[in-house]
Coordinates of C-alpha atoms and ligand atoms in Angstrom, one line a residue:
M935 CA -8.7 13.0 4.4
N936 CA -7.1 15.7 3.6
D937 CA -3.5 15.6 3.9
Q938 CA -3.5 19.5 5.9
V939 CA -2.0 19.0 9.6
S940 CA -3.9 21.4 12.2
A941 CA -4.4 22.9 15.1
T942 CA -7.1 24.5 14.4
V943 CA -10.7 23.1 13.2
A944 CA -13.2 22.5 16.1
P945 CA -13.7 18.7 16.2
N946 CA -16.8 17.5 15.7
M947 CA -15.7 14.0 17.5
M948 CA -11.9 13.8 18.4
F949 CA -9.7 10.6 18.6
Q950 CA -6.5 10.1 20.2
N951 CA -3.8 7.8 19.7
F952 CA -3.6 5.1 22.6
I953 CA -0.1 4.3 23.9
G954 CA 0.3 2.2 26.7
G955 CA -3.1 1.7 27.7
R956 CA -3.9 5.7 27.8
N957 CA -6.0 8.2 25.1
R958 CA -2.7 10.9 23.4
P959 CA -2.8 13.5 21.9
A960 CA 0.2 13.4 19.3
S961 CA 3.2 14.6 21.7
D962 CA 3.2 18.3 19.1
G963 CA -0.5 18.6 19.9
M964 CA -1.3 18.3 16.1
T965 CA -4.3 17.1 14.8
L966 CA -5.7 15.8 11.2
D967 CA -9.0 16.6 10.0
V968 CA -10.9 13.6 9.2
F969 CA -13.1 13.7 5.8
S970 CA -16.2 11.6 4.9
P971 CA -16.4 10.5 1.3
V972 CA -20.1 10.5 1.6
D973 CA -20.4 13.9 1.5
G974 CA -17.2 15.9 2.2
T975 CA -17.8 17.4 4.8
L976 CA -14.8 17.5 8.1
F977 CA -16.8 15.4 10.8
A978 CA -14.1 14.2 12.9
R979 CA -10.2 14.4 13.9
I980 CA -6.8 12.3 14.7
A981 CA -3.8 13.1 16.1
S982 CA -1.0 13.3 13.1
G983 CA 1.6 10.6 15.0
T984 CA 5.3 12.5 15.4
M985 CA 8.2 9.7 15.4
Q986 CA 8.1 10.6 19.2
D987 CA 4.6 9.1 19.7
I988 CA 6.0 6.1 17.8
D989 CA 9.1 6.0 19.9
D990 CA 6.5 5.8 22.8
A991 CA 4.3 3.2 21.7
V992 CA 7.0 1.0 20.9
K993 CA 8.5 1.0 24.5
A994 CA 5.0 0.6 25.8
A995 CA 4.6 -2.5 23.7
R996 CA 8.5 -3.8 24.8
T997 CA 7.8 -3.0 28.0
A998 CA 4.0 -5.0 27.9
F999 CA 6.4 -7.7 25.6
D1000 CA 9.0 -8.1 29.0
G1001 CA 6.1 -7.8 31.1
A1002 CA 2.2 -8.5 32.1
W1003 CA 1.7 -9.1 27.8
G1004 CA 4.5 -11.7 27.7
R1005 CA 3.1 -13.3 30.8
L1006 CA 0.2 -15.3 30.1
T1007 CA -0.6 -17.8 29.0
A1008 CA -1.2 -18.7 25.3
T1009 CA -5.1 -19.8 26.5
E1010 CA -4.9 -16.4 28.3
R1011 CA -4.2 -15.0 25.2
G1012 CA -7.0 -16.7 23.3
R1013 CA -9.3 -16.5 26.3
L1014 CA -9.0 -12.8 25.7
L1015 CA -9.0 -12.5 21.8
M1016 CA -12.3 -14.9 22.2
K1017 CA -13.5 -12.4 24.6
L1018 CA -12.5 -8.8 22.1
A1019 CA -14.7 -11.1 19.3
T1020 CA -17.8 -11.3 21.3
V1021 CA -17.6 -8.1 22.4
V1022 CA -17.0 -7.2 18.5
E1023 CA -19.8 -8.9 17.0
A1024 CA -21.8 -6.7 20.0
H1025 CA -20.7 -3.8 18.9
A1026 CA -20.8 -4.4 15.1
D1027 CA -23.7 -2.1 14.5
E1028 CA -21.8 1.1 16.2
L1029 CA -18.5 -0.4 14.3
A1030 CA -20.2 -0.2 10.7
A1031 CA -21.8 3.3 11.1
L1032 CA -18.7 4.2 12.1
E1033 CA -16.9 2.8 9.1
S1034 CA -19.1 4.1 6.4
R1035 CA -19.4 7.6 7.5
D1036 CA -14.9 7.5 7.3
N1037 CA -15.2 5.1 4.5
G1038 CA -18.1 5.2 2.8
K1039 CA -18.1 1.9 2.0
P1040 CA -22.0 0.9 1.8
L1041 CA -23.6 -0.4 5.1
R1042 CA -24.0 -3.8 5.1
Q1043 CA -20.5 -4.1 4.0
S1044 CA -18.8 -2.7 6.9
R1045 CA -21.3 -4.7 9.2
A1046 CA -19.8 -7.4 7.0
D1047 CA -16.1 -6.0 8.6
A1048 CA -17.1 -6.0 11.3
I1049 CA -18.4 -9.2 12.0
A1050 CA -14.7 -10.8 9.5
L1051 CA -13.2 -8.7 12.8
A1052 CA -15.0 -10.7 15.4
R1053 CA -14.6 -13.8 13.3
Y1054 CA -10.8 -12.5 13.0
F1055 CA -9.9 -12.9 16.8
E1056 CA -12.4 -16.1 17.8
F1057 CA -9.7 -17.7 14.9
Y1058 CA -6.7 -16.8 15.6
G1059 CA -7.8 -16.6 19.8
S1060 CA -9.1 -20.1 19.8
A1061 CA -5.4 -21.5 18.0
T1062 CA -3.4 -20.0 20.5
D1063 CA -3.0 -23.1 22.5
K1064 CA -2.4 -25.3 19.5
L1065 CA 0.6 -23.5 17.9
H1066 CA 3.1 -26.4 18.5
G1067 CA 7.1 -26.8 18.5
D1068 CA 8.1 -29.4 16.9
V1069 CA 10.3 -32.8 18.4
I1070 CA 13.6 -33.2 16.4
P1071 CA 15.3 -37.0 16.4
Y1072 CA 18.9 -36.2 16.6
L1073 CA 21.8 -38.0 18.3
N1074 CA 20.7 -40.7 21.1
T1075 CA 22.1 -38.6 23.8
H1076 CA 20.7 -35.3 23.0
F1077 CA 16.8 -33.8 23.2
I1078 CA 15.7 -31.3 20.0
G1079 CA 12.9 -29.4 21.0
V1080 CA 11.5 -26.6 18.5
E1081 CA 9.5 -24.0 19.8
R1082 CA 7.7 -21.5 18.3
V1083 CA 8.1 -18.5 19.7
P1084 CA 6.8 -14.3 19.1
H1085 CA 9.1 -12.1 17.1
G1086 CA 8.4 -9.3 19.7
V1087 CA 6.9 -6.0 18.9
T1088 CA 5.7 -5.8 15.6
G1089 CA 4.6 -2.8 13.6
H1090 CA 1.7 -3.1 11.3
I1091 CA 0.8 -0.1 8.5
V1092 CA -2.6 -0.9 7.7
P1093 CA -4.7 0.6 4.5
W1094 CA -8.3 2.8 4.5
N1095 CA -9.5 0.1 1.4
Y1096 CA -10.6 -2.8 4.7
P1097 CA -9.5 -1.1 8.1
M1098 CA -10.9 -3.8 10.3
Q1099 CA -10.5 -6.7 8.0
I1100 CA -6.5 -5.8 8.0
F1101 CA -6.6 -4.9 11.4
G1102 CA -7.8 -8.2 12.6
R1103 CA -6.0 -10.7 10.2
S1104 CA -2.7 -9.1 10.8
V1105 CA -3.5 -7.6 14.9
G1106 CA -5.2 -10.4 15.8
A1107 CA -2.6 -13.4 14.0
A1108 CA -0.2 -11.4 15.3
L1109 CA -1.5 -11.1 19.2
A1110 CA -2.4 -14.5 19.5
A1111 CA 1.3 -15.5 18.5
G1112 CA 2.2 -13.9 21.5
N1113 CA 3.7 -10.2 19.9
A1114 CA 3.1 -7.1 22.0
T1115 CA 1.8 -4.8 18.5
V1116 CA 1.5 -1.2 17.2
V1117 CA -0.7 -0.3 14.9
K1118 CA -0.4 2.6 12.3
P1119 CA -3.2 3.2 10.2
A1120 CA -4.1 4.6 7.3
E1121 CA -4.9 8.8 7.8
D1122 CA -8.4 8.1 5.7
A1123 CA -9.3 5.4 7.7
S1124 CA -8.3 5.3 11.7
L1125 CA -11.9 5.3 13.3
T1126 CA -13.0 1.2 13.7
I1127 CA -9.4 1.1 14.7
L1128 CA -9.1 3.4 17.6
R1129 CA -12.5 1.9 18.8
V1130 CA -12.3 -1.4 18.8
T1131 CA -8.3 -1.0 20.4
A1132 CA -10.4 0.6 23.4
L1133 CA -13.1 -2.4 23.4
A1134 CA -10.0 -4.5 24.0
H1135 CA -9.0 -2.6 26.5
E1136 CA -12.3 -2.7 28.0
V1137 CA -12.0 -6.8 27.6
G1138 CA -9.1 -6.5 29.6
F1139 CA -5.6 -6.4 27.2
P1140 CA -2.9 -5.3 29.6
D1141 CA -1.3 -1.9 29.0
G1142 CA 0.9 -2.0 25.9
A1143 CA -0.2 -5.2 24.5
L1144 CA -1.9 -2.9 21.2
N1145 CA -1.0 0.2 20.8
V1146 CA -2.0 2.7 17.9
V1147 CA -0.3 5.7 16.6
T1148 CA -2.5 7.6 13.5
G1149 CA -1.2 9.7 11.2
L1150 CA 1.2 10.3 8.0
G1151 CA 2.0 7.7 6.2
R1152 CA 5.7 9.7 5.4
T1153 CA 5.8 10.5 9.2
A1154 CA 4.2 8.2 11.1
G1155 CA 4.3 5.1 8.8
A1156 CA 7.7 6.2 8.2
A1157 CA 8.8 7.2 11.6
L1158 CA 7.7 3.0 12.0
A1159 CA 9.0 1.0 9.4
G1160 CA 12.4 2.0 10.1
H1161 CA 12.2 2.0 14.0
P1162 CA 15.0 -0.2 15.6
G1163 CA 12.7 -1.8 18.5
I1164 CA 10.4 -3.2 15.9
D1165 CA 11.0 -7.1 15.1
F1166 CA 8.8 -8.3 12.9
L1167 CA 6.5 -5.3 9.7
S1168 CA 2.9 -6.1 8.3
F1169 CA 2.1 -4.0 5.6
T1170 CA -0.2 -3.4 2.9
G1171 CA -0.7 -0.4 0.7
S1172 CA 0.3 0.4 -2.9
P1173 CA 3.6 -1.3 -3.9
E1174 CA 5.5 1.6 -4.1
T1175 CA 4.9 2.4 -0.2
G1176 CA 6.1 -1.3 0.5
T1177 CA 9.6 -0.9 -1.5
A1178 CA 9.8 2.1 1.2
V1179 CA 8.8 -0.3 4.0
Q1180 CA 10.6 -2.8 2.8
V1181 CA 14.1 -0.4 2.5
A1182 CA 13.3 0.6 6.2
A1183 CA 12.9 -3.5 7.5
A1184 CA 15.6 -3.8 5.2
Q1185 CA 18.0 -2.0 7.2
N1186 CA 17.3 -2.8 10.8
H1187 CA 17.9 -6.7 9.5
V1188 CA 14.0 -7.5 10.4
G1189 CA 11.3 -9.4 8.4
V1190 CA 8.4 -8.1 6.7
T1191 CA 5.1 -9.7 5.2
L1192 CA 3.9 -7.3 1.9
E1193 CA 0.6 -7.5 0.9
L1194 CA 0.2 -5.1 -2.4
G1195 CA -2.6 -4.9 -4.3
G1196 CA -2.9 -7.1 -7.6
K1197 CA -4.5 -6.9 -11.4
S1198 CA -6.4 -10.2 -10.8
A1199 CA -8.2 -12.2 -14.0
Q1200 CA -11.2 -14.3 -13.7
V1201 CA -11.3 -17.2 -16.7
V1202 CA -14.6 -17.7 -18.6
F1203 CA -14.3 -20.4 -20.4
D1204 CA -17.4 -21.5 -23.3
D1205 CA -18.2 -24.3 -21.1
A1206 CA -18.6 -22.3 -18.1
D1207 CA -22.2 -22.2 -16.1
L1208 CA -23.4 -18.1 -16.9
E1209 CA -26.0 -17.9 -15.1
R1210 CA -23.8 -18.7 -11.5
A1211 CA -21.2 -17.2 -13.0
L1212 CA -22.3 -13.8 -13.6
P1213 CA -23.3 -12.2 -10.8
T1214 CA -19.6 -13.3 -9.5
L1215 CA -17.9 -11.5 -12.4
V1216 CA -19.6 -8.2 -11.7
N1217 CA -19.4 -8.8 -8.0
A1218 CA -15.8 -9.6 -7.4
I1219 CA -14.6 -6.0 -9.5
I1220 CA -18.6 -3.8 -7.9
Q1221 CA -17.9 -4.7 -4.2
N1222 CA -16.0 -2.1 -2.0
G1223 CA -16.2 -0.1 -4.9
G1224 CA -12.9 -1.9 -6.7
Q1225 CA -11.2 -0.6 -3.7
T1226 CA -10.4 -4.3 -2.7
C1227 CA -7.1 -5.9 -3.9
S1228 CA -8.1 -9.4 -5.0
A1229 CA -10.8 -7.5 -7.4
G1230 CA -11.5 -9.7 -10.2
S1231 CA -10.4 -6.4 -12.1
R1232 CA -9.7 -8.5 -15.9
L1233 CA -12.2 -10.8 -17.3
L1234 CA -10.5 -13.1 -19.6
I1235 CA -13.5 -14.6 -22.2
Q1236 CA -13.2 -17.4 -25.1
R1237 CA -13.7 -16.5 -27.9
G1238 CA -16.5 -18.5 -29.1
I1239 CA -18.5 -16.7 -25.7
F1240 CA -17.8 -13.5 -25.9
Q1241 CA -19.5 -11.2 -27.1
D1242 CA -22.5 -13.0 -25.2
V1243 CA -20.4 -12.5 -22.1
V1244 CA -19.8 -8.9 -22.6
D1245 CA -23.5 -7.9 -23.4
A1246 CA -24.6 -9.9 -20.5
V1247 CA -22.1 -8.2 -17.9
S1248 CA -23.3 -4.6 -19.6
E1249 CA -26.4 -5.8 -19.1
R1250 CA -25.6 -5.7 -15.6
F1251 CA -23.7 -3.0 -15.2
R1252 CA -26.0 -0.6 -16.0
T1253 CA -27.8 -0.9 -12.9
L1254 CA -25.6 -0.5 -11.4
R1255 CA -25.8 2.6 -8.7
A1256 CA -23.1 4.7 -6.7
G1257 CA -24.9 5.9 -4.2
H1258 CA -25.3 7.7 -0.1
P1259 CA -23.6 3.9 2.2
E1260 CA -26.6 4.4 3.8
H1261 CA -29.2 3.5 0.8
E1262 CA -28.0 0.1 -0.5
P1263 CA -26.5 1.3 -3.0
D1264 CA -24.0 -1.4 -5.0
L1265 CA -21.0 0.9 -4.0
G1266 CA -20.0 3.6 -2.1
P1267 CA -17.6 6.7 -3.0
M1268 CA -14.2 6.0 -3.9
I1269 CA -12.0 6.3 0.1
N1270 CA -10.7 10.6 -0.9
Q1271 CA -10.5 12.5 -3.8
A1272 CA -7.4 11.2 -4.9
Q1273 CA -8.3 7.9 -5.0
Q1274 CA -11.4 9.1 -7.0
R1275 CA -9.6 11.4 -9.8
R1276 CA -7.0 8.2 -9.8
V1277 CA -9.9 6.5 -11.1
L1278 CA -10.8 8.9 -13.3
G1279 CA -7.7 9.8 -15.0
Y1280 CA -7.2 5.8 -15.7
L1281 CA -10.6 5.9 -17.8
E1282 CA -9.4 9.0 -19.5
R1283 CA -6.2 6.9 -20.2
G1284 CA -8.6 4.2 -21.5
R1285 CA -10.3 6.9 -23.6
N1286 CA -7.6 7.8 -25.1
E1287 CA -6.2 4.5 -26.2
G1288 CA -9.4 4.0 -28.0
L1289 CA -11.3 2.2 -25.4
T1290 CA -14.6 1.6 -25.8
V1291 CA -16.7 1.9 -22.6
V1292 CA -20.2 -1.1 -23.3
G1293 CA -21.5 -1.0 -19.9
E1294 CA -21.6 2.5 -17.7
G1295 CA -23.9 2.5 -14.3
V1296 CA -24.4 6.0 -12.5
V1297 CA -24.0 8.4 -10.2
A1298 CA -27.3 7.8 -8.0
L1299 CA -29.2 10.8 -7.6
D1300 CA -29.0 10.3 -3.5
A1301 CA -25.2 10.6 -3.5
P1302 CA -24.1 13.6 -2.1
P1303 CA -22.5 16.4 -4.0
G1304 CA -19.2 16.9 -2.5
G1305 CA -18.8 12.8 -2.1
Y1306 CA -16.3 11.0 -4.3
Y1307 CA -18.1 8.4 -6.5
V1308 CA -17.5 7.3 -9.7
A1309 CA -20.1 5.6 -12.4
P1310 CA -18.7 1.8 -12.7
T1311 CA -17.4 1.1 -15.8
F1312 CA -16.9 -2.1 -18.0
L1313 CA -14.9 -1.5 -21.0
A1314 CA -14.6 -4.7 -24.6
P1315 CA -12.4 -5.6 -25.7
V1316 CA -9.2 -4.6 -24.1
P1317 CA -5.9 -5.1 -25.3
H1318 CA -3.8 -7.5 -23.3
E1319 CA -1.6 -4.5 -23.1
S1320 CA -3.5 -1.9 -22.2
I1321 CA -3.1 0.8 -19.1
L1322 CA -6.0 -0.8 -18.0
T1323 CA -5.5 -4.5 -18.2
Q1324 CA -1.9 -3.8 -16.4
E1325 CA -1.7 -1.5 -13.6
E1326 CA -4.5 -1.9 -10.6
V1327 CA -7.3 0.9 -11.0
F1328 CA -9.0 0.3 -7.2
G1329 CA -11.3 1.1 -8.5
P1330 CA -15.0 -0.2 -10.3
V1331 CA -13.7 -0.6 -13.7
L1332 CA -13.6 -3.5 -15.2
V1333 CA -11.8 -5.1 -18.7
A1334 CA -12.4 -8.1 -20.9
T1335 CA -10.3 -9.2 -23.1
P1336 CA -10.6 -11.9 -26.0
F1337 CA -8.7 -15.6 -25.5
D1338 CA -8.8 -18.8 -28.0
D1339 CA -7.3 -21.4 -26.1
E1340 CA -6.0 -23.3 -22.4
A1341 CA -2.4 -21.7 -23.1
E1342 CA -3.7 -18.9 -23.9
A1343 CA -5.9 -18.0 -21.3
I1344 CA -2.9 -19.0 -18.9
R1345 CA -0.5 -16.8 -20.6
L1346 CA -2.7 -13.6 -20.6
A1347 CA -3.9 -14.7 -16.5
N1348 CA 0.3 -14.2 -15.9
G1349 CA 0.4 -11.5 -18.1
T1350 CA 0.6 -9.0 -15.9
Q1351 CA 3.1 -8.5 -13.2
Y1352 CA 0.9 -9.0 -10.2
G1353 CA -0.2 -12.0 -8.7
L1354 CA -3.0 -12.1 -6.1
A1355 CA -5.9 -13.8 -6.8
A1356 CA -7.0 -15.6 -10.1
G1357 CA -10.1 -17.4 -11.4
V1358 CA -11.6 -20.4 -13.3
W1359 CA -14.6 -21.1 -15.0
S1360 CA -15.5 -23.8 -16.2
R1361 CA -17.4 -27.1 -16.1
D1362 CA -14.5 -29.4 -17.5
G1363 CA -12.6 -30.2 -13.9
M1364 CA -10.5 -32.0 -15.2
R1365 CA -9.5 -28.5 -17.8
S1366 CA -10.5 -26.4 -14.5
T1367 CA -8.0 -27.5 -11.9
R1368 CA -4.7 -27.9 -14.8
V1369 CA -5.2 -24.2 -15.3
A1370 CA -6.2 -23.5 -12.1
R1371 CA -2.6 -24.3 -11.1
A1372 CA -1.0 -22.8 -13.6
M1373 CA -1.6 -19.5 -11.6
R1374 CA 0.6 -17.4 -10.7
A1375 CA -1.3 -16.4 -8.0
G1376 CA -1.8 -16.7 -4.3
Q1377 CA -5.1 -17.2 -4.5
V1378 CA -7.1 -19.3 -7.2
F1379 CA -11.2 -20.0 -7.1
V1380 CA -12.6 -22.4 -9.8
N1381 CA -16.9 -21.8 -10.4
C1382 CA -16.4 -18.8 -7.6
Y1383 CA -14.1 -16.4 -6.7
G1384 CA -14.0 -14.8 -3.1
A1385 CA -12.3 -12.0 -3.5
G1386 CA -9.6 -12.3 -0.4
G1387 CA -12.5 -13.5 1.8
G1388 CA -12.3 -16.3 4.1
I1389 CA -10.3 -15.9 7.6
E1390 CA -9.5 -19.5 7.6
L1391 CA -7.2 -19.7 3.7
P1392 CA -4.4 -18.0 3.4
F1393 CA -3.5 -14.7 1.0
G1394 CA -1.1 -13.3 -0.4
G1395 CA 0.7 -13.1 -4.1
F1396 CA 3.1 -14.1 -6.4
G1397 CA 6.0 -11.3 -8.0
R1398 CA 4.7 -7.5 -7.3
S1399 CA 1.6 -8.9 -5.7
G1400 CA 3.7 -9.3 -2.3
H1401 CA 5.1 -11.9 -0.3
G1402 CA 4.4 -13.0 3.0
R1403 CA 1.2 -15.0 4.3
E1404 CA -1.5 -14.1 6.1
K1405 CA -4.7 -15.2 7.4
G1406 CA -5.4 -18.8 8.1
F1407 CA -2.9 -20.6 10.1
E1408 CA -0.2 -19.8 7.6
G1409 CA -0.5 -16.3 8.7
L1410 CA -0.3 -17.0 12.7
I1411 CA 3.0 -18.8 11.5
E1412 CA 4.4 -15.4 9.9
F1413 CA 3.6 -13.6 13.2
T1414 CA 6.2 -16.8 15.2
T1415 CA 10.0 -17.4 14.9
T1416 CA 11.1 -20.3 16.4
R1417 CA 14.1 -21.7 18.8
T1418 CA 16.0 -25.1 18.9
L1419 CA 16.5 -26.1 22.1
V1420 CA 19.4 -28.5 22.3
I1421 CA 20.0 -30.6 25.8
A1422 CA 22.9 -33.2 25.9
H1423 CA 21.2 -35.6 28.7
G1424 CA 23.6 -38.2 28.1
Ligands
TXE1370 O1 -1.4 3.6 -1.0 P1 0.1 3.6 0.4 P2 -2.5 4.9 -1.1 C1 -3.1 0.9 -3.2 C2 -3.9 1.7 -4.7 C3 -4.3 2.6 -4.2 C4 -2.8 2.7 -3.9 C5 -2.9 4.5 -3.3 O2 -4.2 1.6 -5.8 O3 -4.7 3.5 -5.3 O4 -1.9 1.7 -3.6 O5 -3.2 4.2 -2.2 C6 0.7 4.5 5.1 N1 6.1 4.8 5.1 N2 -3.6 0.0 -2.5 O6 -1.8 6.5 -1.7 O7 0.2 5.0 0.4 C7 -0.3 5.2 4.5 O8 -0.7 6.2 5.5 C8 5.4 4.1 5.9 C9 -3.8 -1.4 -2.4 O9 -3.4 4.9 0.2 O10 0.3 2.1 0.5 C10 -1.1 3.4 4.9 O11 -1.2 3.5 6.1 N3 3.8 4.2 5.3 C11 -3.9 -2.2 -1.3 C12 -0.5 2.6 4.4 O12 0.8 2.5 4.0 C13 3.4 3.8 5.2 C14 -5.0 -0.9 -0.1 C15 -0.7 2.4 2.7 O13 -0.7 3.9 1.6 C16 4.2 5.8 4.3 C17 -4.8 0.7 -0.4 C18 5.7 5.3 3.7 N4 6.6 6.3 3.7 C19 -4.1 1.2 -1.3 N5 3.5 6.0 2.8 C20 -3.6 -3.4 -1.2 N6 -3.3 -4.2 -1.7 O14 -5.1 -3.3 -0.6 C21 2.3 5.9 2.8 N7 2.1 4.5 4.4

């Protein structure tokens, strides 16, 4: 995707906004070119959504919330989501092919994302009629009920790394709770979200319950974040944009959940089951080319086994191939040229710091020349203060740092501004539990690593990783607020 708004290039595939139950071009007719990261070719165009489009979408959502959508019972909402889950699953291959072309993910990852999306709709669809409120004991003369009610119209700003999954966890929960929604997908990965929205329309979601406006972050995204008709915002992306979204939310005095990435550590003690750990340590950074908010991008290894683990991980790195998504590579290309340059820039800065690359994969021969591929790279030892240890690279770059004891492991693991996920590897149950409970991270894995997986598991950050929780039942609660009813009867 590039940032250039154009009205001239002949489209291969043309995608429009979806507002109030209808496909619509941008209000000014402008479009954005969509380039595939696989080979850099132009293959589609999307609407370059405007402030007017966002305003129309918010109004359509409000009409739905006050009307056909808001009138549905919880059970009816749930049934629609469950129907959508079934239809998404039936379209998993089609969605996977579209995603791999648009986003560059290996096909199997795209398919896994489509299945996870279906599962989000199933999970939240089956929860709608279990979202109970409370009754509070108060005066004998009063009945107090606390209802869980939707915020109203919710805005969802979605990034490009897991479009289907993040759409599922955020929009699925919001719809289940009864909100009407306006979604701004990332300009680099809008297509599957538009396709799933069309499927939602086909299964019977009322017009305006789910609206999608594509386009640039600084126009369509900013217009959505700052729209006074939005009652709650959900944002996943960079800390910098997260700040802008939070400022916009503050100006309208509405709540916002922010998921802003991480620099998650995997702590490997000298009694760890290494055979079990090794594939996971590598996969946790290689999955989705490292473009995963909860990627395990730092290894902390106890000094006595440091060299052995580094050698074993390096050996695996040397077998890794970045290649064409349809040819079962270990990873596909980066999402765009800017991301490719960003990752290569970090590696350059690492080299300037004098860091050593100990294991490097390859860009495979089948990787088309115009694509944005980066060879997976493992560096060790890397000091805790290094830029590669402290900043989110968002690419297939892994660093390893030694530690001496438990206290140091905890200090290093918690020693970045982020706090999204962590892993602890040890056969000593007391130690691993102790260390896991000392992690400043929203998800901690012991002798496993989920890289953010788990539809049912609350997910979100400490510190610069953001606030609020998505996924699981907690994610559903975020899309509600309460109304306390005080009824005097004596
Ligand atoms: O993110 P942005 P970018 C991190 C990762 C990556 C870096 C930059 O480190 O390298 O961020 O990626 C919309 N108002 N993550 O530039 O800008 C934008 O259109 C409102 C981690 O792609 O945050 C897109 O839909 N919205 C992350 C979304 O914000 C705006 C996933 C994310 O884009 C906007 C992605 C604005 N002013 C990147 N500007 C994670 N947590 O997983 C942009 N957007």
